[in-house]
C-alpha cells in the first residue's frame, strides 16, 4: 500500500507537472494566437494600404504614360514643323541667292543699256545736227538770197558802227553831236531795198 501510495503520489506529481506544462503551453498558444490575429489584422491593413498604393501608382503611371504620349506626339509635331520650316528656309535662301545673282546680272545689263542709251543719244544729237547741216547745204543756190544777206549784213554793220561813233562822240565833249539820220541813209529806204 505504501508503495502504491508512493506511486500514486509520484503519478500525481507527474500529472501536476504535466498540467502545469500544458497550462503554460496553452497560455503560450493563446499568446501566439493573439499575435497571429494581430499579425493578420496588420497584414489585412497592409494589404488594404498596398492595394490603395497600387491603385494610386497605376493611376499615376497611366497619367504619366498619357502625358508622355502627348509630349511624344507634340515633339513629333514640333520636329515635323521644324523640318518644314528648315525646308522653307533652305528654299528661301536658295531663292535669295538666285535673286541676288539675277540682280547682279540685271545691274550689269542696266549699266550696259545705260551706256548704250547715252551712246544712242549722242549719236542721235550728232545725226540731227548733221542732218540739219546737210539740209542747209542742200538748199538751192539763189543769188537773191545772197544779195539779201549782204544788204542785211551791211545794215547791221552800219547800225553797229553808228552806235560806236555815237558813244565816242558822247565821250568827247569838245566835238559837236551829229545825228545818226544825217550820217546814215534813211531807214525807210533800207526797208524798201530789202
XYZ file of C-alpha atoms in Angstrom:
194
model
C 0.000 0.000 0.000
C 2.864 2.291 0.838
C 4.483 1.513 -2.471
C 1.189 2.065 -4.249
C 0.674 5.344 -2.399
C 4.155 6.422 -3.319
C 3.490 5.505 -6.928
C 0.212 7.461 -6.859
C 1.961 10.461 -5.352
C 4.616 10.238 -7.980
C 1.959 9.898 -10.648
C 0.037 12.846 -9.185
C 3.240 14.878 -9.213
C 3.803 13.959 -12.838
C 0.205 14.873 -13.624
C 0.657 18.161 -11.816
C 3.855 18.852 -13.785
C 2.090 17.795 -16.937
C -0.864 20.073 -16.156
C 1.478 22.983 -15.375
C 3.319 22.359 -18.637
C 0.027 22.169 -20.579
C -1.241 25.336 -18.883
C 1.975 27.052 -19.799
C 1.729 25.731 -23.355
C -1.926 26.805 -23.549
C -1.026 30.334 -22.395
C 1.787 30.399 -24.919
C -0.624 29.121 -27.574
C -3.168 31.853 -26.746
C -0.357 34.386 -26.810
C 0.777 33.110 -30.223
C -2.814 33.072 -31.436
C -3.309 36.696 -30.326
C -0.052 37.635 -32.018
C -1.183 35.836 -35.186
C -4.555 37.624 -35.037
C -2.729 40.904 -34.614
C -0.414 39.995 -37.477
C -3.434 39.069 -39.603
C -5.002 42.435 -38.794
C -1.796 44.223 -39.653
C -1.477 42.074 -42.784
C -5.016 42.970 -43.868
C -4.292 46.638 -43.189
C -1.037 46.354 -45.127
C -2.868 44.605 -47.981
C -5.520 47.339 -47.974
C -2.909 50.107 -47.947
C -0.876 48.254 -50.558
C -3.992 47.980 -52.735
C -4.642 51.712 -52.389
C -0.986 52.498 -53.116
C -1.027 50.098 -56.067
C -4.180 51.700 -57.493
C -2.712 55.164 -56.983
C 0.561 54.045 -58.562
C -1.272 52.542 -61.539
C -3.297 55.756 -61.949
C -0.113 57.849 -61.792
C 1.632 55.506 -64.247
C -1.369 55.749 -66.580
C -1.412 59.551 -66.248
C 2.350 59.804 -66.816
C 2.114 57.405 -69.777
C -0.629 59.555 -71.295
C 1.401 62.719 -70.643
C 4.480 61.061 -72.169
C 2.402 60.039 -75.184
C 1.161 63.633 -75.591
C 4.698 65.008 -75.180
C 5.988 62.489 -77.737
C 3.196 63.479 -80.124
C 3.970 67.195 -79.562
C 7.686 66.534 -80.092
C 6.902 64.748 -83.373
C 4.689 67.650 -84.434
C 7.390 70.188 -83.494
C 10.042 68.149 -85.318
C 7.804 67.989 -88.384
C 7.188 71.755 -88.168
C 10.918 72.367 -87.694
C 11.737 70.182 -90.709
C 9.116 72.033 -92.770
C 10.486 75.416 -91.636
C 14.025 74.238 -92.405
C 12.940 73.212 -95.913
C 11.189 76.574 -96.415
C 14.256 78.389 -95.042
C 16.586 76.474 -97.371
C 14.250 77.167 -100.295
C 14.069 80.892 -99.437
C 17.845 81.037 -99.015
C 18.286 79.446 -102.459
C 15.720 81.847 -103.945
C 17.539 84.785 -102.295
C 20.833 83.567 -103.746
C 19.228 83.194 -107.191
C 17.604 86.647 -106.937
C 20.916 88.194 -105.805
C 22.700 86.591 -108.754
C 19.934 87.716 -111.114
C 20.078 91.229 -109.605
C 23.823 91.391 -110.286
C 23.239 90.289 -113.884
C 20.420 92.822 -114.307
C 22.569 95.600 -112.821
C 25.314 94.744 -115.309
C 22.783 94.698 -118.140
C 21.303 98.001 -116.893
C 24.759 99.611 -116.935
C 25.317 98.331 -120.471
C 21.870 99.550 -121.551
C 22.514 102.957 -119.916
C 25.838 103.266 -121.724
C 24.170 102.170 -124.960
C 21.372 104.709 -124.407
C 23.881 107.501 -123.806
C 25.757 106.485 -126.962
C 22.498 106.442 -128.909
C 21.549 109.869 -127.535
C 24.927 111.288 -128.572
C 24.580 109.605 -131.953
C 21.032 110.973 -132.309
C 22.180 114.514 -131.486
C 25.073 114.245 -133.918
C 22.811 112.724 -136.568
C 20.278 115.530 -136.082
C 22.979 118.179 -136.346
C 24.486 116.520 -139.414
C 21.017 116.168 -140.946
C 20.299 119.860 -140.334
C 23.685 120.756 -141.810
C 23.041 118.551 -144.836
C 19.623 120.174 -145.279
C 21.259 123.593 -145.160
C 23.959 122.557 -147.590
C 21.389 121.083 -149.954
C 19.440 124.373 -150.221
C 19.351 125.661 -153.825
C 21.831 128.448 -154.591
C 19.745 131.585 -155.102
C 21.671 134.809 -155.868
C 18.852 136.927 -154.422
C 19.335 135.258 -151.077
C 22.967 136.285 -151.065
C 22.046 139.818 -152.055
C 19.506 139.962 -149.250
C 22.057 138.625 -146.774
C 24.612 141.177 -147.984
C 22.112 144.004 -147.562
C 21.127 142.861 -144.081
C 24.755 142.448 -143.056
C 25.525 145.961 -144.296
C 22.582 147.340 -142.379
C 23.647 145.548 -139.166
C 27.229 146.724 -139.613
C 26.113 150.324 -140.193
C 23.920 150.260 -137.118
C 26.702 148.809 -135.023
C 29.247 151.335 -136.288
C 26.881 154.251 -135.770
C 26.315 153.214 -132.156
C 30.034 153.042 -131.594
C 30.535 156.500 -133.150
C 27.726 157.980 -131.083
C 29.315 156.597 -127.955
C 32.670 158.115 -128.915
C 31.049 161.496 -129.613
C 29.370 161.468 -126.205
C 32.656 160.761 -124.524
C 34.325 163.574 -126.488
C 32.591 166.731 -125.194
C 34.516 169.109 -127.472
C 33.075 167.689 -130.697
C 29.559 168.670 -131.675
C 26.840 165.943 -131.625
C 25.852 164.723 -135.071
C 22.558 162.985 -135.536
C 22.506 159.478 -136.884
C 19.969 160.295 -139.570
C 22.293 162.834 -141.191
C 25.185 160.352 -141.478
C 23.281 157.201 -142.488
C 20.772 156.601 -145.230
C 17.133 156.645 -144.212
C 15.765 153.524 -142.534
C 12.735 153.605 -144.796
C 14.966 153.451 -147.867
C 16.750 150.433 -146.463
C 13.440 148.683 -145.757
C 12.323 149.357 -149.321
C 15.625 147.996 -150.592
C 15.209 144.811 -148.564
